[in-house]
XYZ file of C-alpha atoms in Angstrom:
711
model
C -56.654 -148.647 108.108
C -56.299 -146.434 111.167
C -59.174 -144.053 111.961
C -60.184 -141.892 114.914
C -63.063 -142.690 117.260
C -64.999 -139.717 115.825
C -65.463 -141.728 112.611
C -67.553 -144.372 114.371
C -70.761 -143.186 112.673
C -69.451 -143.909 109.163
C -67.961 -147.222 110.298
C -71.188 -148.275 112.016
C -73.205 -147.536 108.875
C -70.849 -149.759 106.880
C -71.207 -152.524 109.474
C -75.009 -152.430 109.485
C -75.072 -152.444 105.674
C -73.429 -155.889 105.815
C -76.141 -157.379 108.050
C -78.493 -158.385 105.178
C -75.737 -160.482 103.595
C -74.932 -162.268 106.854
C -76.654 -165.250 108.430
C -76.018 -164.015 111.970
C -77.012 -160.435 111.087
C -74.944 -159.212 113.996
C -71.494 -158.830 115.477
C -68.891 -161.103 116.988
C -67.216 -159.455 119.979
C -63.908 -160.916 121.192
C -62.366 -159.374 124.303
C -59.478 -159.834 126.697
C -59.898 -160.973 130.301
C -56.913 -159.187 131.803
C -57.766 -155.491 132.367
C -60.451 -153.568 134.228
C -60.852 -151.165 131.324
C -61.854 -154.137 129.144
C -64.714 -154.853 131.545
C -65.907 -151.254 131.171
C -65.576 -151.233 127.376
C -67.431 -154.536 126.953
C -70.223 -153.386 129.259
C -70.677 -150.176 127.235
C -70.645 -151.955 123.889
C -72.991 -154.805 124.789
C -75.447 -152.452 126.519
C -75.600 -150.298 123.387
C -76.122 -153.319 121.134
C -78.954 -154.533 123.350
C -80.557 -151.099 123.199
C -80.565 -151.227 119.377
C -81.645 -154.893 119.287
C -78.469 -155.886 117.460
C -77.611 -159.564 117.713
C -74.116 -160.350 118.995
C -71.988 -163.226 120.236
C -69.290 -162.662 122.868
C -66.049 -164.636 123.099
C -63.643 -164.038 126.025
C -59.944 -164.798 125.440
C -57.051 -164.797 127.870
C -54.043 -164.691 125.518
C -52.934 -164.638 121.882
C -53.211 -168.414 121.532
C -56.853 -168.358 122.610
C -57.526 -165.465 120.227
C -56.109 -167.452 117.325
C -58.075 -170.601 118.206
C -61.282 -168.575 118.650
C -60.904 -166.973 115.221
C -60.244 -170.376 113.622
C -63.309 -171.910 115.255
C -65.458 -168.920 114.322
C -64.287 -168.230 110.767
C -63.179 -171.595 109.366
C -64.610 -171.800 105.863
C -66.680 -168.644 106.330
C -67.587 -166.810 103.089
C -70.352 -164.465 104.243
C -69.934 -160.839 105.253
C -69.372 -160.436 108.971
C -67.727 -158.042 111.425
C -65.504 -159.030 114.341
C -64.817 -156.442 117.055
C -61.622 -157.015 119.070
C -61.621 -155.244 122.450
C -58.196 -154.865 124.087
C -56.739 -157.614 121.954
C -55.368 -157.650 118.448
C -53.437 -154.373 118.209
C -50.034 -156.003 118.648
C -50.793 -158.765 116.112
C -52.351 -158.262 112.710
C -55.832 -159.763 112.931
C -55.781 -161.176 109.407
C -52.611 -163.136 110.224
C -54.471 -164.910 113.049
C -57.520 -166.000 111.046
C -57.765 -169.265 109.054
C -56.673 -169.124 105.414
C -60.150 -170.096 104.196
C -61.891 -167.124 105.848
C -63.082 -164.350 103.528
C -65.221 -161.194 103.675
C -64.363 -160.523 107.317
C -64.067 -156.994 108.648
C -62.035 -156.474 111.837
C -62.535 -153.486 114.129
C -59.764 -153.270 116.752
C -60.356 -151.205 119.907
C -57.201 -151.803 121.916
C -55.069 -149.723 124.284
C -52.032 -152.019 124.109
C -49.011 -150.545 122.399
C -47.100 -150.819 120.106
C -49.523 -151.174 117.206
C -48.725 -153.588 114.399
C -47.584 -151.487 111.398
C -49.725 -153.596 109.037
C -52.782 -151.683 110.275
C -51.317 -148.434 108.904
C -52.604 -149.056 105.380
C -55.049 -146.492 104.012
C -56.217 -148.916 101.292
C -57.129 -151.742 103.676
C -60.716 -151.040 104.742
C -61.269 -154.537 106.154
C -58.861 -154.193 109.093
C -59.708 -151.006 111.003
C -57.921 -149.853 114.154
C -59.036 -146.910 116.294
C -56.400 -144.335 117.252
C -57.209 -140.784 118.361
C -55.066 -137.688 117.973
C -54.638 -137.374 121.756
C -53.207 -140.892 122.076
C -49.653 -141.060 123.506
C -48.662 -142.952 120.344
C -49.219 -140.702 117.357
C -50.052 -141.941 113.876
C -46.790 -140.452 112.569
C -44.803 -142.769 114.852
C -46.305 -145.927 113.332
C -44.418 -147.067 110.206
C -46.646 -147.404 107.138
C -47.542 -150.879 105.945
C -45.156 -152.424 103.442
C -45.105 -155.537 101.301
C -41.668 -156.256 102.757
C -43.334 -157.191 106.052
C -45.003 -160.211 104.449
C -41.967 -161.899 102.902
C -41.018 -165.305 104.213
C -37.623 -166.384 105.459
C -37.006 -168.226 102.173
C -37.742 -165.082 100.155
C -35.476 -163.073 102.385
C -32.640 -165.547 101.905
C -33.152 -165.499 98.138
C -32.783 -161.709 98.142
C -29.498 -162.010 100.041
C -28.223 -164.703 97.649
C -29.197 -162.609 94.628
C -27.347 -159.578 95.998
C -24.228 -161.712 96.579
C -24.374 -163.008 93.003
C -24.572 -159.467 91.674
C -21.522 -158.519 93.748
C -19.566 -161.432 92.282
C -20.647 -160.562 88.739
C -19.602 -156.979 89.261
C -16.117 -158.075 90.374
C -15.761 -160.394 87.362
C -16.991 -157.838 84.809
C -15.265 -154.797 86.277
C -12.431 -155.173 83.760
C -14.803 -155.275 80.774
C -16.590 -152.117 81.876
C -20.032 -153.628 81.236
C -22.895 -152.529 83.568
C -24.188 -155.070 86.068
C -27.775 -155.309 87.253
C -28.470 -153.938 90.762
C -31.991 -155.321 91.144
C -31.274 -157.719 94.017
C -28.958 -155.296 95.772
C -31.646 -152.609 95.665
C -34.127 -155.065 97.158
C -31.648 -155.953 99.917
C -31.011 -152.293 100.625
C -34.762 -151.630 100.878
C -35.214 -154.687 103.109
C -32.483 -153.570 105.513
C -33.874 -150.022 105.604
C -37.283 -151.473 106.495
C -35.759 -153.609 109.238
C -34.016 -150.573 110.735
C -37.269 -148.618 110.659
C -39.184 -151.397 112.411
C -36.363 -151.916 114.903
C -36.393 -148.254 115.894
C -40.179 -148.388 116.256
C -40.365 -151.520 118.391
C -37.311 -150.583 120.462
C -39.484 -147.991 122.221
C -40.956 -150.891 124.169
C -44.494 -151.711 125.222
C -46.910 -149.174 126.659
C -50.599 -148.277 126.858
C -52.600 -145.780 124.845
C -55.979 -144.138 125.249
C -58.358 -146.307 127.323
C -60.651 -148.476 125.232
C -63.862 -147.164 126.916
C -62.993 -143.654 125.727
C -62.448 -145.001 122.200
C -65.870 -146.665 122.319
C -67.624 -143.657 123.861
C -68.759 -142.062 120.547
C -70.303 -145.356 119.378
C -71.924 -145.986 122.773
C -73.433 -142.495 122.700
C -74.727 -143.140 119.175
C -76.348 -146.415 120.236
C -77.741 -145.043 123.507
C -78.944 -141.797 121.966
C -76.854 -139.639 124.308
C -74.049 -139.734 126.873
C -75.993 -141.098 129.846
C -75.101 -142.996 132.997
C -74.580 -146.287 131.140
C -71.875 -144.605 129.043
C -70.228 -142.081 131.370
C -69.705 -144.253 134.450
C -67.830 -147.078 132.640
C -65.686 -144.400 130.957
C -64.836 -142.946 134.382
C -63.898 -146.357 135.771
C -61.855 -147.260 132.681
C -59.843 -144.042 132.839
C -59.293 -144.476 136.581
C -58.019 -148.009 135.963
C -55.127 -146.703 133.884
C -54.345 -144.072 136.529
C -54.419 -146.545 139.445
C -52.194 -149.070 137.664
C -49.782 -146.327 136.483
C -50.215 -146.976 132.767
C -50.738 -143.360 131.754
C -48.830 -140.114 132.294
C -50.286 -137.362 134.464
C -50.528 -135.040 131.460
C -52.644 -137.430 129.395
C -54.766 -138.292 132.424
C -55.579 -134.617 133.002
C -56.358 -134.201 129.300
C -58.847 -137.083 129.181
C -60.177 -136.239 132.644
C -61.051 -132.690 131.562
C -62.953 -133.990 128.517
C -64.830 -136.526 130.624
C -65.622 -133.896 133.276
C -67.222 -131.780 130.575
C -69.418 -134.682 129.455
C -70.405 -135.474 133.049
C -71.259 -131.849 133.714
C -73.358 -131.584 130.550
C -75.472 -134.580 131.523
C -75.757 -134.327 135.301
C -75.471 -130.569 135.716
C -78.867 -129.376 134.455
C -82.535 -130.295 134.203
C -81.867 -132.212 131.005
C -79.703 -134.516 133.075
C -82.659 -135.278 135.372
C -84.834 -136.087 132.382
C -82.087 -138.284 130.974
C -81.871 -140.186 134.274
C -85.631 -140.859 134.151
C -85.264 -142.185 130.601
C -82.333 -144.331 131.733
C -84.452 -145.675 134.603
C -87.241 -146.599 132.192
C -84.789 -148.413 129.902
C -83.346 -150.316 132.867
C -86.843 -151.347 133.949
C -87.654 -152.612 130.456
C -84.387 -154.485 129.921
C -83.534 -155.959 133.313
C -86.688 -155.705 135.366
C -84.705 -154.052 138.172
C -85.469 -150.535 139.294
C -82.403 -148.331 139.154
C -82.462 -145.463 141.669
C -83.290 -142.199 139.911
C -80.864 -140.372 142.194
C -77.782 -142.145 140.783
C -75.405 -139.533 139.416
C -71.705 -139.194 138.624
C -69.644 -136.313 139.980
C -66.078 -135.188 139.430
C -64.444 -134.877 142.855
C -61.126 -134.613 144.586
C -60.349 -138.072 145.916
C -57.691 -139.156 148.387
C -55.211 -141.806 147.320
C -56.278 -143.855 150.337
C -57.507 -147.222 149.167
C -61.166 -148.046 149.994
C -61.250 -145.616 152.932
C -65.082 -145.661 152.889
C -65.189 -149.449 153.256
C -63.003 -150.139 156.291
C -61.526 -148.166 159.195
C -59.534 -144.991 158.593
C -56.514 -146.496 160.332
C -56.473 -149.592 158.106
C -57.161 -147.512 155.007
C -54.067 -145.402 155.699
C -51.919 -148.310 156.875
C -52.637 -150.438 153.784
C -52.637 -147.649 151.227
C -50.097 -148.119 148.440
C -49.450 -144.384 148.650
C -49.133 -143.915 152.424
C -47.506 -147.221 153.395
C -44.228 -146.717 151.451
C -43.795 -143.232 152.902
C -44.569 -144.148 156.515
C -43.360 -147.786 156.361
C -46.517 -148.916 158.120
C -45.379 -152.549 158.146
C -43.034 -151.462 160.957
C -44.063 -150.486 164.458
C -42.422 -147.078 164.083
C -44.477 -146.406 160.972
C -47.726 -147.207 162.757
C -46.782 -144.867 165.582
C -46.206 -142.117 163.035
C -49.633 -142.861 161.576
C -51.222 -142.541 165.018
C -49.521 -139.184 165.427
C -50.995 -138.075 162.104
C -54.498 -138.892 163.377
C -53.779 -136.874 166.513
C -53.023 -133.864 164.294
C -56.360 -134.416 162.560
C -58.204 -134.442 165.889
C -59.287 -138.076 165.582
C -58.746 -140.415 168.505
C -57.128 -143.794 167.976
C -60.320 -145.630 168.963
C -62.329 -143.622 166.470
C -59.778 -144.166 163.706
C -60.064 -147.943 164.148
C -63.858 -147.964 163.861
C -65.485 -148.768 160.502
C -65.941 -145.695 158.365
C -69.703 -146.182 158.171
C -70.035 -146.192 161.993
C -68.387 -142.799 162.445
C -70.608 -139.894 163.355
C -71.187 -137.140 160.848
C -69.222 -134.592 162.875
C -66.278 -137.015 163.074
C -66.268 -137.366 159.296
C -66.437 -133.605 158.896
C -63.482 -133.267 161.259
C -61.577 -135.848 159.226
C -62.146 -134.146 155.892
C -61.686 -130.676 157.321
C -58.461 -131.264 159.218
C -56.790 -133.752 156.902
C -55.586 -131.069 154.512
C -54.367 -128.915 157.402
C -52.474 -131.831 158.935
C -50.941 -132.691 155.580
C -49.757 -129.114 155.140
C -48.035 -129.222 158.527
C -46.392 -132.579 157.822
C -45.809 -132.137 154.068
C -42.013 -131.950 154.235
C -41.665 -134.757 156.738
C -44.224 -137.182 155.275
C -43.855 -136.305 151.567
C -47.631 -136.265 151.027
C -47.449 -133.723 148.224
C -50.135 -135.284 146.011
C -52.320 -137.312 148.360
C -55.436 -135.758 146.799
C -56.057 -136.250 143.080
C -58.833 -135.700 140.564
C -61.334 -138.524 140.346
C -64.967 -139.518 139.919
C -67.613 -140.820 142.308
C -71.044 -142.392 141.845
C -73.700 -141.090 144.255
C -76.613 -143.468 144.608
C -79.177 -143.536 147.414
C -77.053 -142.678 150.450
C -73.945 -144.414 149.168
C -70.867 -142.861 147.586
C -68.735 -145.178 145.453
C -65.481 -143.821 144.094
C -64.296 -144.957 140.684
C -61.023 -146.063 142.296
C -62.994 -148.307 144.687
C -64.612 -150.018 141.706
C -61.204 -150.482 140.078
C -59.819 -152.240 143.164
C -62.926 -154.423 143.521
C -63.032 -155.429 139.840
C -59.295 -156.182 139.902
C -59.866 -158.586 142.776
C -62.781 -160.239 140.960
C -60.699 -160.777 137.825
C -57.957 -162.499 139.834
C -60.261 -164.631 141.979
C -59.816 -167.850 139.980
C -56.012 -167.466 140.056
C -55.923 -167.092 143.836
C -58.160 -170.159 144.244
C -55.746 -172.140 142.014
C -58.579 -172.888 139.604
C -57.581 -172.639 135.968
C -59.686 -172.820 132.851
C -61.720 -170.726 130.492
C -64.982 -171.193 132.375
C -63.636 -169.898 135.668
C -61.921 -166.864 134.138
C -64.929 -165.940 131.973
C -67.291 -166.347 134.950
C -65.103 -163.983 136.969
C -65.235 -161.511 134.070
C -69.026 -161.434 133.973
C -69.137 -160.969 137.739
C -66.844 -158.000 137.251
C -69.194 -156.614 134.564
C -72.035 -156.730 137.075
C -69.928 -154.954 139.692
C -69.630 -151.888 137.436
C -73.358 -151.244 138.032
C -72.906 -150.277 141.673
C -76.350 -148.624 141.653
C -78.167 -151.908 140.920
C -78.957 -154.576 143.490
C -76.950 -157.398 141.916
C -74.132 -155.050 141.023
C -73.874 -153.816 144.605
C -73.581 -157.411 145.849
C -70.762 -158.198 143.432
C -69.045 -154.920 144.294
C -69.099 -155.694 148.012
C -67.693 -159.158 147.342
C -64.912 -157.629 145.246
C -64.125 -155.019 147.903
C -63.778 -157.740 150.520
C -61.322 -159.622 148.309
C -59.476 -156.410 147.441
C -58.811 -155.673 151.106
C -57.342 -159.125 151.648
C -55.177 -158.748 148.562
C -53.929 -155.322 149.652
C -53.031 -156.568 153.121
C -50.965 -159.346 151.532
C -49.182 -156.794 149.312
C -48.251 -154.506 152.205
C -47.161 -157.311 154.535
C -45.126 -159.356 152.059
C -43.867 -156.292 150.222
C -42.677 -154.727 153.459
C -40.659 -157.831 154.296
C -39.104 -157.733 150.832
C -38.028 -154.145 151.395
C -36.626 -155.015 154.816
C -34.713 -158.008 153.401
C -33.491 -155.894 150.460
C -34.767 -158.362 147.895
C -34.769 -155.706 145.173
C -31.223 -156.087 143.803
C -29.502 -153.566 141.544
C -27.493 -154.889 138.612
C -25.370 -151.916 137.574
C -23.722 -153.725 134.649
C -27.056 -154.475 132.960
C -28.600 -151.236 134.251
C -31.623 -152.967 135.739
C -33.070 -154.132 139.071
C -34.183 -157.662 139.902
C -36.906 -158.967 142.209
C -37.075 -162.766 142.498
C -40.010 -164.428 144.239
C -39.458 -167.943 142.889
C -36.377 -168.612 145.054
C -37.977 -167.423 148.302
C -41.767 -167.456 147.841
C -43.696 -164.965 150.004
C -46.246 -165.998 152.592
C -49.172 -165.180 150.292
C -47.612 -166.632 147.138
C -50.982 -167.639 145.656
C -52.016 -163.974 145.541
C -49.203 -163.084 143.130
C -49.726 -165.526 140.264
C -51.832 -163.103 138.240
C -50.233 -160.234 136.258
C -52.373 -157.587 137.977
C -51.514 -158.624 141.524
C -47.827 -159.213 140.792
C -47.655 -155.799 139.119
C -49.127 -154.058 142.155
C -46.737 -155.873 144.472
C -43.758 -154.850 142.336
C -44.932 -151.235 142.225
C -45.234 -151.168 146.001
C -41.767 -152.688 146.546
C -40.308 -150.203 144.066
C -41.877 -147.171 145.786
C -41.036 -148.352 149.298
C -37.438 -149.091 148.319
C -37.053 -145.580 146.922
C -38.030 -144.147 150.305
C -35.734 -146.510 152.205
C -32.671 -145.915 150.014
C -30.545 -142.823 150.327
C -29.878 -142.921 146.576
C -32.930 -144.182 144.669
C -32.152 -146.224 141.570
C -33.627 -145.287 138.188
C -33.122 -148.671 136.471
C -36.125 -150.705 135.221
C -37.173 -153.726 137.261
C -37.349 -157.393 136.225
C -39.866 -159.281 138.401
C -40.103 -163.077 138.602
C -43.200 -164.368 140.374
C -43.683 -167.585 142.347
C -44.123 -170.942 140.603
C -47.658 -171.820 139.543
C -49.413 -175.171 139.238
C -48.033 -175.676 135.683
C -44.394 -175.323 136.742
C -44.006 -171.844 135.218
C -43.181 -168.490 136.733
C -44.814 -165.253 135.691
C -42.158 -162.749 134.565
C -42.915 -159.094 133.926
C -41.055 -155.830 133.463
C -41.666 -152.567 135.272
C -40.539 -148.986 134.833
C -38.519 -147.361 137.609
C -40.067 -143.902 137.210
C -43.264 -142.541 135.769
C -42.984 -140.158 132.838
C -44.934 -136.928 133.277
C -45.990 -136.306 129.689
C -45.060 -139.346 127.584
C -46.226 -142.910 127.162
C -44.961 -145.227 129.908
C -42.632 -147.179 127.627
C -41.430 -150.479 129.053
C -38.101 -151.615 127.628
C -38.745 -155.218 128.662
C -41.599 -155.474 126.168
C -39.035 -155.576 123.357
C -36.269 -157.354 125.284
C -38.432 -160.362 126.207
C -39.427 -160.964 122.602
C -35.903 -160.536 121.225
C -34.567 -163.139 123.678
C -37.376 -165.691 123.243
C -37.509 -165.372 119.437
C -33.752 -165.667 118.959
C -32.810 -168.673 116.791
C -30.363 -169.996 119.399
C -32.793 -169.607 122.296
C -33.074 -172.672 124.555
C -35.491 -171.115 127.033
C -38.563 -173.183 127.871
C -41.530 -170.834 128.049
C -45.266 -171.273 127.725
C -46.040 -169.681 124.358
C -49.644 -170.867 124.688
C -50.060 -168.159 127.356
C -48.519 -165.333 125.349
C -50.087 -162.181 126.798
C -51.359 -159.186 124.864
C -48.904 -157.096 126.889
C -45.475 -158.013 125.503
C -43.823 -157.225 128.865
C -45.517 -160.294 130.433
C -44.319 -163.873 129.788
C -44.537 -167.281 131.469
C -41.183 -169.063 131.735
C -40.521 -172.569 133.030
C -38.925 -172.433 136.457
C -35.977 -174.544 135.283
C -35.200 -171.927 132.609
C -35.506 -168.835 134.803
C -31.778 -168.577 135.442
C -30.880 -168.834 131.751
C -33.661 -166.423 130.795
C -32.491 -163.795 133.271
C -28.908 -164.254 132.088
C -29.985 -163.641 128.485
C -31.940 -160.567 129.566
C -28.866 -159.173 131.310
C -26.733 -159.804 128.226
C -29.287 -158.134 125.966
C -29.534 -155.078 128.203
C -25.736 -154.846 128.524
C -25.421 -154.972 124.747
C -28.129 -152.335 124.373
C -26.418 -150.095 126.934
C -23.081 -150.546 125.134
C -24.637 -149.708 121.778
C -26.337 -146.642 123.249
C -23.039 -145.465 124.735
C -21.227 -145.949 121.411
C -23.958 -144.043 119.605
C -23.693 -141.228 122.125
C -19.915 -141.050 121.714
C -20.212 -141.024 117.924
C -22.727 -138.217 118.131
C -20.386 -136.216 120.360
C -17.494 -136.813 117.969
C -19.569 -135.663 115.012
C -20.566 -132.507 116.855
C -16.952 -131.853 117.808
C -15.813 -132.355 114.199
C -18.488 -129.969 112.960
C -17.385 -127.341 115.474
C -13.749 -127.760 114.446
C -14.683 -127.409 110.777
C -16.632 -124.243 111.490
C -13.729 -122.823 113.485
C -11.357 -123.781 110.640
C -13.447 -121.774 108.177
C -13.419 -118.753 110.463
C -9.642 -118.708 111.047
C -8.605 -117.699 107.459
C -11.212 -114.966 107.468
C -10.100 -113.645 110.868
C -6.437 -113.840 109.825
C -7.119 -111.935 106.602
C -9.041 -109.277 108.466
C -6.198 -108.923 111.004
C -3.587 -108.572 108.266
C -5.646 -105.857 106.603
C -5.991 -103.934 109.834
C -2.231 -104.178 110.486
C -1.469 -102.949 106.991
C -3.809 -100.009 107.450
C -2.167 -99.125 110.779
C 1.286 -99.288 109.193
C 0.131 -97.451 106.067
C 2.195 -94.120 106.367
C 5.769 -94.446 105.249
C 8.717 -94.201 107.609
C 9.671 -90.798 106.191
C 6.284 -89.271 106.942
C 6.443 -90.159 110.650
C 8.794 -87.205 111.327
C 6.283 -84.809 109.797
C 3.516 -86.380 111.921
C 5.580 -85.876 115.076
C 6.256 -82.266 114.053
C 2.553 -81.562 113.476
C 1.736 -83.141 116.848
C 4.297 -81.020 118.727
C 3.099 -77.854 116.974
C -0.508 -78.638 117.974
C 0.529 -79.238 121.582
C 2.394 -75.896 121.705
C -0.646 -74.070 120.276
C -2.902 -75.687 122.859
C -0.514 -74.671 125.670
C -0.452 -71.073 124.436
C -4.262 -70.980 124.290
C -4.604 -72.281 127.850
C -2.118 -69.699 129.172
C -4.106 -66.959 127.449
C -7.427 -68.100 128.954
C -6.367 -69.268 132.448
C -3.272 -67.294 133.085
C 0.334 -68.237 133.306
C -0.062 -69.995 136.675
C -2.525 -72.596 135.320
C -1.214 -76.081 134.558
C -1.368 -77.121 130.928
C -4.094 -79.649 130.043
C -3.031 -83.251 129.256
C -3.222 -84.441 125.716
C -6.471 -86.235 124.819
C -4.556 -89.238 123.536
C -3.042 -89.874 126.981
C -6.392 -89.967 128.815
C -7.165 -93.367 130.456
C -10.518 -94.993 129.459
C -12.275 -96.959 132.263
C -15.262 -99.253 131.455
C -18.532 -98.257 133.072
C -18.811 -101.502 135.001
C -15.310 -101.101 136.440
C -16.036 -97.532 137.386
C -19.197 -98.585 139.227
C -17.238 -101.265 141.074
C -14.615 -98.726 142.081
C -17.297 -96.382 143.407
C -18.869 -99.213 145.393
């Protein structure tokens, strides 16, 4: 069953009603370790459960294989009523298909932003598998095919349907002479099965994407548990929404839509005296639960933020030089780009020595000059530097004398989540420990949270420097290759590993590197390419390479569909596939896979073939559509021609209506009328006046032509 987040109250009542029949009398929360928004959603949910004294157990998972093993270990032989909440995992796979066969009386609640959604959830009668989907999600409920029993048939059942349809065809050929009717039961089943396959194919061919952030889906429940939308609810929602914006998972239209709603909630809580009272209540709850005193001055504000990464946490010069927005446009990895950046600071009235000082050491008047003259300098250099949208809508947390932007928290938490990958330490313990450190970093207003945030910011700066340096060399060496036949671009890091190869073994870091190379290449090329990008990362300690797909352009108002999400699965699940890939690390994002380095060449070749075939099929479909339109136009013109011809014949007959003998009488009447007119004009004007011309000989000039002649 698919419901909206506004129905959380009814769902929560049903969940709590099951507690008396359960031994645990609580919830099991399973969550992904891959996204920043998951950190925010888990923090909101667990804080609300603590506030209501609801018992829970948390299980972090890194991929689909771990999700399946966790469900088997948790639910094997379970008969009691229990609820399992899946956060940012489970939408792409039906939860009941992952559980052990002996498990019963289990309710699943899926809060996941990964798309596409498994059609099996779209069953109004299934109240045990609930998925949250709001009306303002990029993927509408109408786009998801309804659940069908045909989705559960096995390969043997499918083959039996095909065999039965073939038998009916043979019987029909044999009995055609007798004229006896032949059953069409199996052929009807085959027709329905093929129609279902076409429907699912059209749905999944859209590719992978992301929907509404999971913290926003959990916001109504968190407000219900907390009693109101306070700091513990609003700030994680702000960070979760910013995460999708920073990592380019959401269109600008949907971001503005959700941003406006969140701004209203922030203004309602922090914009009046009730907000101050709410902060005091929040402080009291923090004192009771953690023993740490949260500053009463902590507040969230909606502000215009610059797309300059961590500019409050290092020098202005480094913040501009290593910004993923500024660096591609100025090419700051080159000496000429840095000179252009110095010239920009001159326009802002900031000396080079001041620009290279830490942001916190600048005097107040220097900061005022920076903020005051930056917009003016950007206006002067807008055409040359292409800084049309350097400022964007964002959120900031004001606590004590510190200002922490939501984008700063996103960068810091991203670095914390990838810490174990950079250190070449694998395992569930290391990844889960990094996740809980990231959860602490969300609370930037607490003492421990501020420490974790500073540690994450330090790592984020190192990671960003590696992206700009290595990415700039890739742009200079033209490593992003265009494959016009397959209509895609290719970026291979496994053949020539970058200097900081260890940094790019995690999906988040490799994605940011690919986005930077894509944007910088667009600026460097005279003719930017609009083909999607296939990225192959460096080899890891297990002999596999991380492979992911990336869009070439961002859509302004639609979901950011990634065609590789479907292409990867179609290649790897093909019966004749010989690709060695690590299915035990199957990601929740279908556009991310781990392929053995020895199979990279064959995998890329299959991807090219699949895309070429898709492009050929799309071209044939386009030509057929044009032919159908042309045939329809010709048919419409063919219907009009007889009517026009009949109307023309009627007009000609009417014009030739008088008989030949009556034409002499017409000429006689015309000459007599002309003589009478001449006699009348001589009587009025005198004999010297010229006779007037006949009205039938007067020349008619269109008004437009007459105006042209006058001009």
